[in-house]
Structures are given as C-alpha cells and as structure tokens.
PDB file of C-alpha atoms in Angstrom:
ATOM      1  CA  MET L   1      -0.261  -0.031  -0.003  1.00 60.00           C
ATOM      2  CA  SER L   2       1.222   3.361  -0.859  1.00 77.00           C
ATOM      3  CA  ILE L   3       2.156   5.511   2.212  1.00 85.00           C
ATOM      4  CA  GLU L   4       1.956   8.518  -0.116  1.00 89.00           C
ATOM      5  CA  LYS L   5      -1.913   7.810  -0.048  1.00 94.00           C
ATOM      6  CA  PHE L   6      -1.284   8.539   3.839  1.00 96.00           C
ATOM      7  CA  SER L   7      -0.796  11.490   5.806  1.00 97.00           C
ATOM      8  CA  LEU L   8       0.960  11.201   9.073  1.00 97.00           C
ATOM      9  CA  GLU L   9      -1.329  12.869  12.234  1.00 98.00           C
ATOM     10  CA  THR L  10      -1.237  13.552  15.838  1.00 98.00           C
ATOM     11  CA  VAL L  11      -2.826  12.176  18.342  1.00 97.00           C
ATOM     12  CA  LEU L  12      -4.497  14.824  20.804  1.00 98.00           C
ATOM     13  CA  SER L  13      -6.322  12.907  23.180  1.00 97.00           C
ATOM     14  CA  VAL L  14      -7.475   9.471  24.259  1.00 96.00           C
ATOM     15  CA  HIS L  15     -10.274   8.366  26.503  1.00 96.00           C
ATOM     16  CA  ARG L  16     -10.578   5.078  27.622  1.00 95.00           C
ATOM     17  CA  TRP L  17     -14.436   3.885  28.434  1.00 96.00           C
ATOM     18  CA  THR L  18     -13.502   0.133  29.777  1.00 95.00           C
ATOM     19  CA  HIS L  19     -10.530  -1.795  29.509  1.00 92.00           C
ATOM     20  CA  THR L  20     -12.044  -2.809  25.930  1.00 92.00           C
ATOM     21  CA  LEU L  21     -13.242   0.503  24.357  1.00 95.00           C
ATOM     22  CA  PHE L  22     -11.524   3.660  23.786  1.00 95.00           C
ATOM     23  CA  SER L  23     -11.621   6.671  21.909  1.00 96.00           C
ATOM     24  CA  PHE L  24      -8.862   8.875  20.255  1.00 97.00           C
ATOM     25  CA  THR L  25      -8.865  12.005  18.380  1.00 98.00           C
ATOM     26  CA  LEU L  26      -6.255  13.378  15.982  1.00 98.00           C
ATOM     27  CA  THR L  27      -5.138  16.432  14.594  1.00 98.00           C
ATOM     28  CA  ARG L  28      -7.212  17.150  11.102  1.00 98.00           C
ATOM     29  CA  PRO L  29      -5.685  17.993   8.020  1.00 97.00           C
ATOM     30  CA  ALA L  30      -6.481  20.690   5.975  1.00 94.00           C
ATOM     31  CA  HIS L  31      -7.831  18.759   3.255  1.00 94.00           C
ATOM     32  CA  PHE L  32      -9.554  16.098   4.578  1.00 97.00           C
ATOM     33  CA  LYS L  33     -13.114  16.935   3.942  1.00 97.00           C
ATOM     34  CA  PHE L  34     -15.992  14.225   4.797  1.00 97.00           C
ATOM     35  CA  THR L  35     -19.313  13.514   4.689  1.00 97.00           C
ATOM     36  CA  ALA L  36     -21.105  12.737   8.486  1.00 97.00           C
ATOM     37  CA  GLY L  37     -21.366   9.358   8.519  1.00 97.00           C
ATOM     38  CA  GLN L  38     -18.590   8.363   6.506  1.00 97.00           C
ATOM     39  CA  PHE L  39     -15.474   6.385   7.274  1.00 97.00           C
ATOM     40  CA  ALA L  40     -11.122   6.412   7.564  1.00 97.00           C
ATOM     41  CA  ARG L  41      -9.149   4.789   7.079  1.00 96.00           C
ATOM     42  CA  ILE L  42      -6.152   5.020   9.602  1.00 96.00           C
ATOM     43  CA  GLY L  43      -2.957   3.109   9.630  1.00 95.00           C
ATOM     44  CA  LEU L  44      -0.008   1.902  11.748  1.00 92.00           C
ATOM     45  CA  LYS L  45       3.318   0.860  11.419  1.00 89.00           C
ATOM     46  CA  VAL L  46       3.680  -3.086  13.202  1.00 84.00           C
ATOM     47  CA  ASN L  47       6.891  -4.620  12.460  1.00 84.00           C
ATOM     48  CA  ASN L  48       7.562  -2.080   9.679  1.00 85.00           C
ATOM     49  CA  GLU L  49       4.493  -2.949   7.833  1.00 89.00           C
ATOM     50  CA  LEU L  50       1.564  -0.060   7.656  1.00 92.00           C
ATOM     51  CA  VAL L  51      -1.318  -2.100   8.861  1.00 91.00           C
ATOM     52  CA  VAL L  52      -4.666  -0.389   7.712  1.00 94.00           C
ATOM     53  CA  ARG L  53      -8.158  -0.442   9.483  1.00 93.00           C
ATOM     54  CA  ALA L  54     -11.722   1.839   8.421  1.00 94.00           C
ATOM     55  CA  TYR L  55     -12.774   3.751  11.617  1.00 95.00           C
ATOM     56  CA  SER L  56     -16.084   5.412  11.197  1.00 95.00           C
ATOM     57  CA  ILE L  57     -16.006   9.377  12.600  1.00 98.00           C
ATOM     58  CA  VAL L  58     -17.471  10.340  15.439  1.00 98.00           C
ATOM     59  CA  SER L  59     -16.608  13.699  14.750  1.00 97.00           C
ATOM     60  CA  SER L  60     -19.216  16.681  13.118  1.00 97.00           C
ATOM     61  CA  PRO L  61     -17.543  17.577   9.491  1.00 96.00           C
ATOM     62  CA  PHE L  62     -17.207  21.173  10.752  1.00 95.00           C
ATOM     63  CA  ASP L  63     -14.809  20.121  13.778  1.00 97.00           C
ATOM     64  CA  GLU L  64     -11.082  20.848  13.918  1.00 97.00           C
ATOM     65  CA  VAL L  65     -10.543  17.763  15.097  1.00 98.00           C
ATOM     66  CA  LEU L  66     -11.456  14.061  14.120  1.00 98.00           C
ATOM     67  CA  GLU L  67     -12.504  11.682  16.527  1.00 98.00           C
ATOM     68  CA  PHE L  68     -12.882   7.840  16.484  1.00 98.00           C
ATOM     69  CA  PHE L  69     -14.024   5.451  19.152  1.00 97.00           C
ATOM     70  CA  SER L  70     -12.500   1.604  18.751  1.00 95.00           C
ATOM     71  CA  ILE L  71     -12.689  -1.542  20.634  1.00 92.00           C
ATOM     72  CA  VAL L  72      -9.770  -3.659  21.621  1.00 88.00           C
ATOM     73  CA  VAL L  73      -9.749  -7.093  19.903  1.00 83.00           C
ATOM     74  CA  PRO L  74      -7.762  -9.723  21.356  1.00 78.00           C
ATOM     75  CA  ASP L  75      -4.619 -10.476  19.610  1.00 74.00           C
ATOM     76  CA  GLY L  76      -5.479  -8.072  16.664  1.00 75.00           C
ATOM     77  CA  ALA L  77      -2.371  -6.987  14.633  1.00 74.00           C
ATOM     78  CA  PHE L  78      -4.038  -3.475  14.734  1.00 84.00           C
ATOM     79  CA  THR L  79      -6.090  -2.789  18.108  1.00 78.00           C
ATOM     80  CA  SER L  80      -3.503  -5.034  19.904  1.00 75.00           C
ATOM     81  CA  ASN L  81      -1.340  -1.975  19.547  1.00 80.00           C
ATOM     82  CA  LEU L  82      -3.722   1.410  19.002  1.00 86.00           C
ATOM     83  CA  GLN L  83      -4.882   0.444  22.386  1.00 85.00           C
ATOM     84  CA  HIS L  84      -1.634   1.821  23.782  1.00 87.00           C
ATOM     85  CA  LEU L  85      -2.209   5.072  21.927  1.00 91.00           C
ATOM     86  CA  ASN L  86      -0.425   7.966  23.885  1.00 94.00           C
ATOM     87  CA  VAL L  87      -1.015  12.306  23.055  1.00 96.00           C
ATOM     88  CA  GLY L  88       1.301  12.625  20.820  1.00 97.00           C
ATOM     89  CA  ASP L  89       1.561   9.787  19.369  1.00 95.00           C
ATOM     90  CA  HIS L  90       1.482   9.352  15.637  1.00 96.00           C
ATOM     91  CA  LEU L  91      -1.303   7.605  13.041  1.00 96.00           C
ATOM     92  CA  TYR L  92      -1.429   7.450   9.145  1.00 97.00           C
ATOM     93  CA  LEU L  93      -4.875   8.630   7.993  1.00 98.00           C
ATOM     94  CA  GLU L  94      -5.809   7.971   4.221  1.00 97.00           C
ATOM     95  CA  LYS L  95      -6.588  11.479   2.538  1.00 96.00           C
ATOM     96  CA  ILE L  96     -10.185  10.516   1.680  1.00 96.00           C
ATOM     97  CA  PRO L  97     -12.678   9.641   3.159  1.00 97.00           C
ATOM     98  CA  TYR L  98     -15.118   6.470   1.997  1.00 95.00           C
ATOM     99  CA  GLY L  99     -18.594   5.477   2.241  1.00 94.00           C
ATOM    100  CA  PHE L 100     -22.107   6.054   1.789  1.00 93.00           C
ATOM    101  CA  LEU L 101     -24.160   5.622   5.172  1.00 96.00           C
ATOM    102  CA  THR L 102     -25.135   8.917   4.508  1.00 97.00           C
ATOM    103  CA  LEU L 103     -28.311  10.918   4.783  1.00 97.00           C
ATOM    104  CA  ALA L 104     -27.937  12.211   1.472  1.00 95.00           C
ATOM    105  CA  ARG L 105     -28.513   8.686   0.318  1.00 94.00           C
ATOM    106  CA  TYR L 106     -32.450   9.194   0.919  1.00 97.00           C
ATOM    107  CA  GLN L 107     -34.785  10.039  -1.817  1.00 95.00           C
ATOM    108  CA  LEU L 108     -37.677   7.812  -1.433  1.00 96.00           C
ATOM    109  CA  PRO L 109     -39.530   7.995   1.359  1.00 97.00           C
ATOM    110  CA  LEU L 110     -39.007  11.791   1.676  1.00 96.00           C
ATOM    111  CA  PRO L 111     -37.676  12.446   5.880  1.00 96.00           C
ATOM    112  CA  LYS L 112     -39.980  12.024   8.347  1.00 97.00           C
ATOM    113  CA  ASP L 113     -38.402   9.780  10.824  1.00 98.00           C
ATOM    114  CA  LEU L 114     -35.054   8.674  11.394  1.00 98.00           C
ATOM    115  CA  TRP L 115     -33.727   5.300  13.184  1.00 98.00           C
ATOM    116  CA  LEU L 116     -30.017   4.935  14.152  1.00 98.00           C
ATOM    117  CA  LEU L 117     -29.707   1.505  15.138  1.00 98.00           C
ATOM    118  CA  ALA L 118     -25.765   1.407  16.563  1.00 97.00           C
ATOM    119  CA  THR L 119     -24.466  -1.609  18.487  1.00 96.00           C
ATOM    120  CA  GLY L 120     -20.884  -0.975  19.887  1.00 93.00           C
ATOM    121  CA  THR L 121     -18.353   0.870  17.979  1.00 95.00           C
ATOM    122  CA  GLY L 122     -21.213   1.219  15.373  1.00 95.00           C
ATOM    123  CA  LEU L 123     -22.573   4.454  17.370  1.00 97.00           C
ATOM    124  CA  ALA L 124     -20.125   6.648  16.081  1.00 97.00           C
ATOM    125  CA  PRO L 125     -21.532   7.402  12.704  1.00 97.00           C
ATOM    126  CA  PHE L 126     -24.653   8.372  14.224  1.00 98.00           C
ATOM    127  CA  LEU L 127     -22.899  10.922  16.325  1.00 98.00           C
ATOM    128  CA  SER L 128     -21.513  12.699  12.996  1.00 98.00           C
ATOM    129  CA  MET L 129     -24.982  12.681  11.351  1.00 98.00           C
ATOM    130  CA  LEU L 130     -26.534  14.129  15.086  1.00 98.00           C
ATOM    131  CA  GLN L 131     -23.652  16.827  14.773  1.00 97.00           C
ATOM    132  CA  ASP L 132     -25.210  18.197  11.569  1.00 96.00           C
ATOM    133  CA  PHE L 133     -27.880  20.856  11.909  1.00 95.00           C
ATOM    134  CA  ASP L 134     -28.789  19.633   8.686  1.00 95.00           C
ATOM    135  CA  THR L 135     -30.184  16.108  10.274  1.00 97.00           C
ATOM    136  CA  TRP L 136     -32.310  17.890  12.691  1.00 97.00           C
ATOM    137  CA  SER L 137     -33.762  20.213  10.592  1.00 96.00           C
ATOM    138  CA  LYS L 138     -35.083  17.212   7.956  1.00 96.00           C
ATOM    139  CA  TYR L 139     -36.545  14.983  10.535  1.00 97.00           C
ATOM    140  CA  GLN L 140     -39.629  15.355  12.949  1.00 97.00           C
ATOM    141  CA  GLN L 141     -38.599  12.107  15.031  1.00 98.00           C
ATOM    142  CA  ILE L 142     -34.939  11.461  15.530  1.00 98.00           C
ATOM    143  CA  ASN L 143     -34.476   7.425  17.342  1.00 98.00           C
ATOM    144  CA  LEU L 144     -30.793   6.606  18.548  1.00 98.00           C
ATOM    145  CA  VAL L 145     -31.080   3.190  19.666  1.00 98.00           C
ATOM    146  CA  TYR L 146     -27.580   1.818  20.880  1.00 98.00           C
ATOM    147  CA  SER L 147     -27.323  -1.966  22.657  1.00 97.00           C
ATOM    148  CA  VAL L 148     -24.443  -2.871  24.439  1.00 97.00           C
ATOM    149  CA  ARG L 149     -23.518  -5.972  26.352  1.00 96.00           C
ATOM    150  CA  THR L 150     -23.429  -4.124  30.080  1.00 96.00           C
ATOM    151  CA  ALA L 151     -24.338  -0.488  31.331  1.00 96.00           C
ATOM    152  CA  SER L 152     -20.440  -0.145  31.408  1.00 96.00           C
ATOM    153  CA  GLU L 153     -20.117   0.175  27.847  1.00 96.00           C
ATOM    154  CA  LEU L 154     -22.873   2.559  27.626  1.00 97.00           C
ATOM    155  CA  ALA L 155     -20.280   5.095  26.058  1.00 97.00           C
ATOM    156  CA  TYR L 156     -21.192   8.951  25.177  1.00 98.00           C
ATOM    157  CA  VAL L 157     -24.556   8.887  26.968  1.00 97.00           C
ATOM    158  CA  ASP L 158     -23.435  12.193  28.637  1.00 97.00           C
ATOM    159  CA  ARG L 159     -22.258  13.413  24.961  1.00 97.00           C
ATOM    160  CA  ILE L 160     -25.215  12.770  23.752  1.00 97.00           C
ATOM    161  CA  GLN L 161     -27.417  14.673  25.773  1.00 95.00           C
ATOM    162  CA  GLU L 162     -24.864  18.111  24.499  1.00 96.00           C
ATOM    163  CA  ILE L 163     -25.195  17.205  21.170  1.00 96.00           C
ATOM    164  CA  ALA L 164     -29.187  16.571  21.765  1.00 96.00           C
ATOM    165  CA  ASP L 165     -29.047  20.584  23.607  1.00 94.00           C
ATOM    166  CA  THR L 166     -26.458  22.031  21.288  1.00 94.00           C
ATOM    167  CA  PHE L 167     -27.595  21.235  17.904  1.00 94.00           C
ATOM    168  CA  GLY L 168     -31.091  19.785  18.223  1.00 91.00           C
ATOM    169  CA  GLU L 169     -31.794  22.697  20.497  1.00 88.00           C
ATOM    170  CA  GLY L 170     -35.074  20.918  22.227  1.00 80.00           C
ATOM    171  CA  HIS L 171     -36.065  19.489  19.262  1.00 91.00           C
ATOM    172  CA  PRO L 172     -39.166  17.545  20.447  1.00 93.00           C
ATOM    173  CA  GLY L 173     -38.774  14.479  18.417  1.00 96.00           C
ATOM    174  CA  PHE L 174     -35.675  13.027  19.396  1.00 97.00           C
ATOM    175  CA  LYS L 175     -35.149  10.159  21.452  1.00 97.00           C
ATOM    176  CA  PHE L 176     -31.916   8.209  22.726  1.00 97.00           C
ATOM    177  CA  ILE L 177     -33.066   4.461  23.743  1.00 98.00           C
ATOM    178  CA  PRO L 178     -30.421   2.557  25.232  1.00 98.00           C
ATOM    179  CA  VAL L 179     -30.280  -1.359  25.129  1.00 98.00           C
ATOM    180  CA  ILE L 180     -28.267  -3.442  27.767  1.00 98.00           C
ATOM    181  CA  THR L 181     -28.483  -6.925  26.503  1.00 97.00           C
ATOM    182  CA  ARG L 182     -27.077  -8.678  29.667  1.00 96.00           C
ATOM    183  CA  ASP L 183     -29.015  -7.025  32.374  1.00 96.00           C
ATOM    184  CA  PRO L 184     -32.676  -8.471  33.048  1.00 95.00           C
ATOM    185  CA  GLN L 185     -33.358  -5.735  35.176  1.00 95.00           C
ATOM    186  CA  ALA L 186     -32.970  -3.014  32.123  1.00 96.00           C
ATOM    187  CA  PRO L 187     -36.224  -1.831  30.642  1.00 96.00           C
ATOM    188  CA  LEU L 188     -35.012  -3.453  27.174  1.00 97.00           C
ATOM    189  CA  HIS L 189     -32.386  -6.291  27.045  1.00 97.00           C
ATOM    190  CA  ALA L 190     -32.751  -8.351  24.057  1.00 97.00           C
ATOM    191  CA  ARG L 191     -30.755  -8.278  20.705  1.00 97.00           C
ATOM    192  CA  LEU L 192     -32.134  -5.666  18.212  1.00 97.00           C
ATOM    193  CA  PRO L 193     -33.714  -7.510  15.860  1.00 97.00           C
ATOM    194  CA  VAL L 194     -35.873  -9.488  18.641  1.00 98.00           C
ATOM    195  CA  LEU L 195     -37.018  -5.954  20.011  1.00 98.00           C
ATOM    196  CA  ILE L 196     -38.065  -5.324  16.350  1.00 98.00           C
ATOM    197  CA  GLU L 197     -40.118  -8.989  16.057  1.00 97.00           C
ATOM    198  CA  ASN L 198     -41.756  -8.392  19.229  1.00 97.00           C
ATOM    199  CA  GLY L 199     -42.989  -4.618  19.042  1.00 97.00           C
ATOM    200  CA  ALA L 200     -40.757  -3.656  22.036  1.00 98.00           C
ATOM    201  CA  LEU L 201     -38.888  -1.117  20.658  1.00 98.00           C
ATOM    202  CA  GLU L 202     -41.727   0.737  18.961  1.00 98.00           C
ATOM    203  CA  LYS L 203     -43.551   0.726  22.089  1.00 97.00           C
ATOM    204  CA  ALA L 204     -40.566   1.985  23.534  1.00 97.00           C
ATOM    205  CA  VAL L 205     -39.890   4.574  21.178  1.00 97.00           C
ATOM    206  CA  GLY L 206     -43.928   5.415  21.069  1.00 96.00           C
ATOM    207  CA  GLN L 207     -44.053   5.496  16.930  1.00 96.00           C
ATOM    208  CA  GLU L 208     -44.286   2.622  14.602  1.00 97.00           C
ATOM    209  CA  LEU L 209     -42.014   1.377  11.644  1.00 98.00           C
ATOM    210  CA  ASN L 210     -43.145   2.730   8.697  1.00 97.00           C
ATOM    211  CA  PRO L 211     -42.394   1.362   4.854  1.00 97.00           C
ATOM    212  CA  ALA L 212     -44.243   4.943   4.099  1.00 97.00           C
ATOM    213  CA  THR L 213     -42.040   7.401   6.282  1.00 98.00           C
ATOM    214  CA  SER L 214     -38.870   4.936   8.169  1.00 98.00           C
ATOM    215  CA  HIS L 215     -35.715   5.873   7.171  1.00 98.00           C
ATOM    216  CA  VAL L 216     -33.441   3.214   8.875  1.00 98.00           C
ATOM    217  CA  MET L 217     -29.804   2.989   9.431  1.00 98.00           C
ATOM    218  CA  LEU L 218     -27.855  -0.393  10.831  1.00 97.00           C
ATOM    219  CA  CYS L 219     -24.174   0.180  12.028  1.00 96.00           C
ATOM    220  CA  GLY L 220     -22.328  -2.457  14.282  1.00 94.00           C
ATOM    221  CA  ASN L 221     -21.843  -6.233  14.673  1.00 91.00           C
ATOM    222  CA  PRO L 222     -21.697  -7.539  11.340  1.00 92.00           C
ATOM    223  CA  GLU L 223     -24.551 -10.587  13.131  1.00 93.00           C
ATOM    224  CA  MET L 224     -26.626  -7.977  14.166  1.00 94.00           C
ATOM    225  CA  VAL L 225     -26.460  -6.113  10.831  1.00 95.00           C
ATOM    226  CA  GLU L 226     -27.716  -8.852   9.152  1.00 95.00           C
ATOM    227  CA  ASP L 227     -30.267 -10.159  11.368  1.00 96.00           C
ATOM    228  CA  THR L 228     -31.645  -6.802  12.119  1.00 97.00           C
ATOM    229  CA  LYS L 229     -32.479  -6.220   7.943  1.00 97.00           C
ATOM    230  CA  GLU L 230     -34.068  -9.618   7.830  1.00 97.00           C
ATOM    231  CA  ALA L 231     -36.437  -8.228  10.787  1.00 98.00           C
ATOM    232  CA  LEU L 232     -37.465  -5.363   9.321  1.00 98.00           C
ATOM    233  CA  LYS L 233     -37.511  -6.692   5.783  1.00 98.00           C
ATOM    234  CA  ARG L 234     -39.851  -8.607   7.332  1.00 97.00           C
ATOM    235  CA  ARG L 235     -41.669  -6.109   8.757  1.00 96.00           C
ATOM    236  CA  GLY L 236     -42.515  -4.606   5.049  1.00 97.00           C
ATOM    237  CA  LEU L 237     -39.456  -2.473   5.014  1.00 98.00           C
ATOM    238  CA  SER L 238     -36.683  -2.537   2.255  1.00 98.00           C
ATOM    239  CA  MET L 239     -32.934  -2.061   1.768  1.00 97.00           C
ATOM    240  CA  ASN L 240     -32.353   1.292   0.282  1.00 97.00           C
ATOM    241  CA  ARG L 241     -31.158   1.146  -3.344  1.00 95.00           C
ATOM    242  CA  ARG L 242     -30.312   4.060  -5.751  1.00 92.00           C
ATOM    243  CA  GLY L 243     -31.899   6.396  -3.337  1.00 93.00           C
ATOM    244  CA  GLU L 244     -35.260   4.575  -2.731  1.00 97.00           C
ATOM    245  CA  GLY L 245     -35.540   2.367   0.707  1.00 97.00           C
ATOM    246  CA  ASN L 246     -35.775   2.098   4.334  1.00 98.00           C
ATOM    247  CA  ILE L 247     -32.419   0.127   5.121  1.00 98.00           C
ATOM    248  CA  ALA L 248     -29.520   1.700   4.679  1.00 97.00           C
ATOM    249  CA  VAL L 249     -25.938  -0.204   6.005  1.00 94.00           C
ATOM    250  CA  GLU L 250     -21.892   0.512   5.612  1.00 80.00           C
ATOM    251  CA  ASN L 251     -19.917  -1.732   3.664  1.00 68.00           C
ATOM    252  CA  TYR L 252     -16.516  -0.977   4.865  1.00 59.00           C
ATOM    253  CA  TRP L 253     -14.179  -2.737   2.927  1.00 46.00           C
TER     254      TRP L 253
END
C-alpha cells in the first residue's frame, strides 16, 4: 500500500471507556473533507509494515479535529497495538474518506422519522450525523437506539445529551433508547432484531416503523446488522438502493 496516500497525524487525546473500549482524537488536515456518516482509513506501523483499518468518524464534519471510537480485538494486529495510544503519538490517515452511510442516500421515502440502530462502536457515524444541523431540520422524529452488553459499555451518554441540546436545540422528536442485553433488569435487554419482532422497540419509542416514512440505519456487529435487516424486511421495509427504500447499512471494505 502506497504511503503517499496517507498523511501523518498526531494523537491529541485518548479516552478509555472500559478496558476494551476507547476513543481518540487526531489532528485534521485541511484537505480532509467528509460527510457525516463516512469512515476514514487509519494506519500504523507494525513490524515495519503499514496495517490499515476502517473507522467511522465520530466528529462533526465541521470540527477542527477527527474523533474515532474503537474496540480492542484480542490479538488483533491493529487494535492490540492501537490500544496503547498516547497523546503525541502519530497515526497514518488516508487522505480521502469513504462510505455511503449518509443521509444523502435517501430520496424516497421523504425524510420524516429517522431510526439510528447501533451496537458497540457502531455508534460513531450516528454521533457524526447528530452533529450536523441538517439532520435535525430534516426529520420530525429521530430515534437513537444504542445496544451494548453491559451498562459500563454505554459510552458517550452525556455527550449524546449535549449534542441533542446543542444541535437539536430542544427538538421535541429526539429519543435516546439504550439497550443492555446482559442486564435482565434493564427496560430493554433483548437483541435488536428480537425487539423489532416483538414490538418492544416501537413501544419504547412510541412510534411504529413505517415503510412509507421510516429511514433506518444500521451500524455495528455484522451479525446484528444482518439479523436486524431481515427483521425489518419482514415488517415490510426495504433495502435502500439507488436512493429509494428504508434500510441503509455500511460496507467498510
């Protein structure tokens, strides 16, 4: 892989949510423009070889820095090294962004209710979207559903409220719905496809998934994405293709 495709950026901050979840920010080169929901390709040298992985961008398209949310994969060639990041370290950033998990892909149905369904670090692109004023002006209802295994893995909860207050400015149609799958005492603790099948998610939101109005975005664990897609299709929703349809997912490679 040509190193000329990358710029060398500096780590500005590291925040460790749990022993397997952390966020970090990088300097943002002036040439790096992206749309909310896109991802970047980040590289580091491992045994003198450049190893590259795709990371959805947490930051607003208007931020001066780039923020990313990562999980530590045991024995992973990339994250087993990345987890030891410190302020002042350097990472390689590919000079162009990628991805089509953006609100611009929706043409029909017209914007009305937006469902952002995430597991784990799949929250990242949705945080970026919510830091764009256009998202709030387009949709009457925005439902952010964030599924994790344990309460300790609910990252960014305070930040989500700050984003809603700042960018939503009291938007009456925003709901944040946490799902904690390993806590039977949590209001919602089943997997997302189950919550769609049994109607519990719609009951918690107070709104139905509607093929005529709903835009649904999925990001996170591949098994969740696949199973949730099928559950949504059984409810009459369709994959978004060529601008039409309800369901959008990201393919990172």
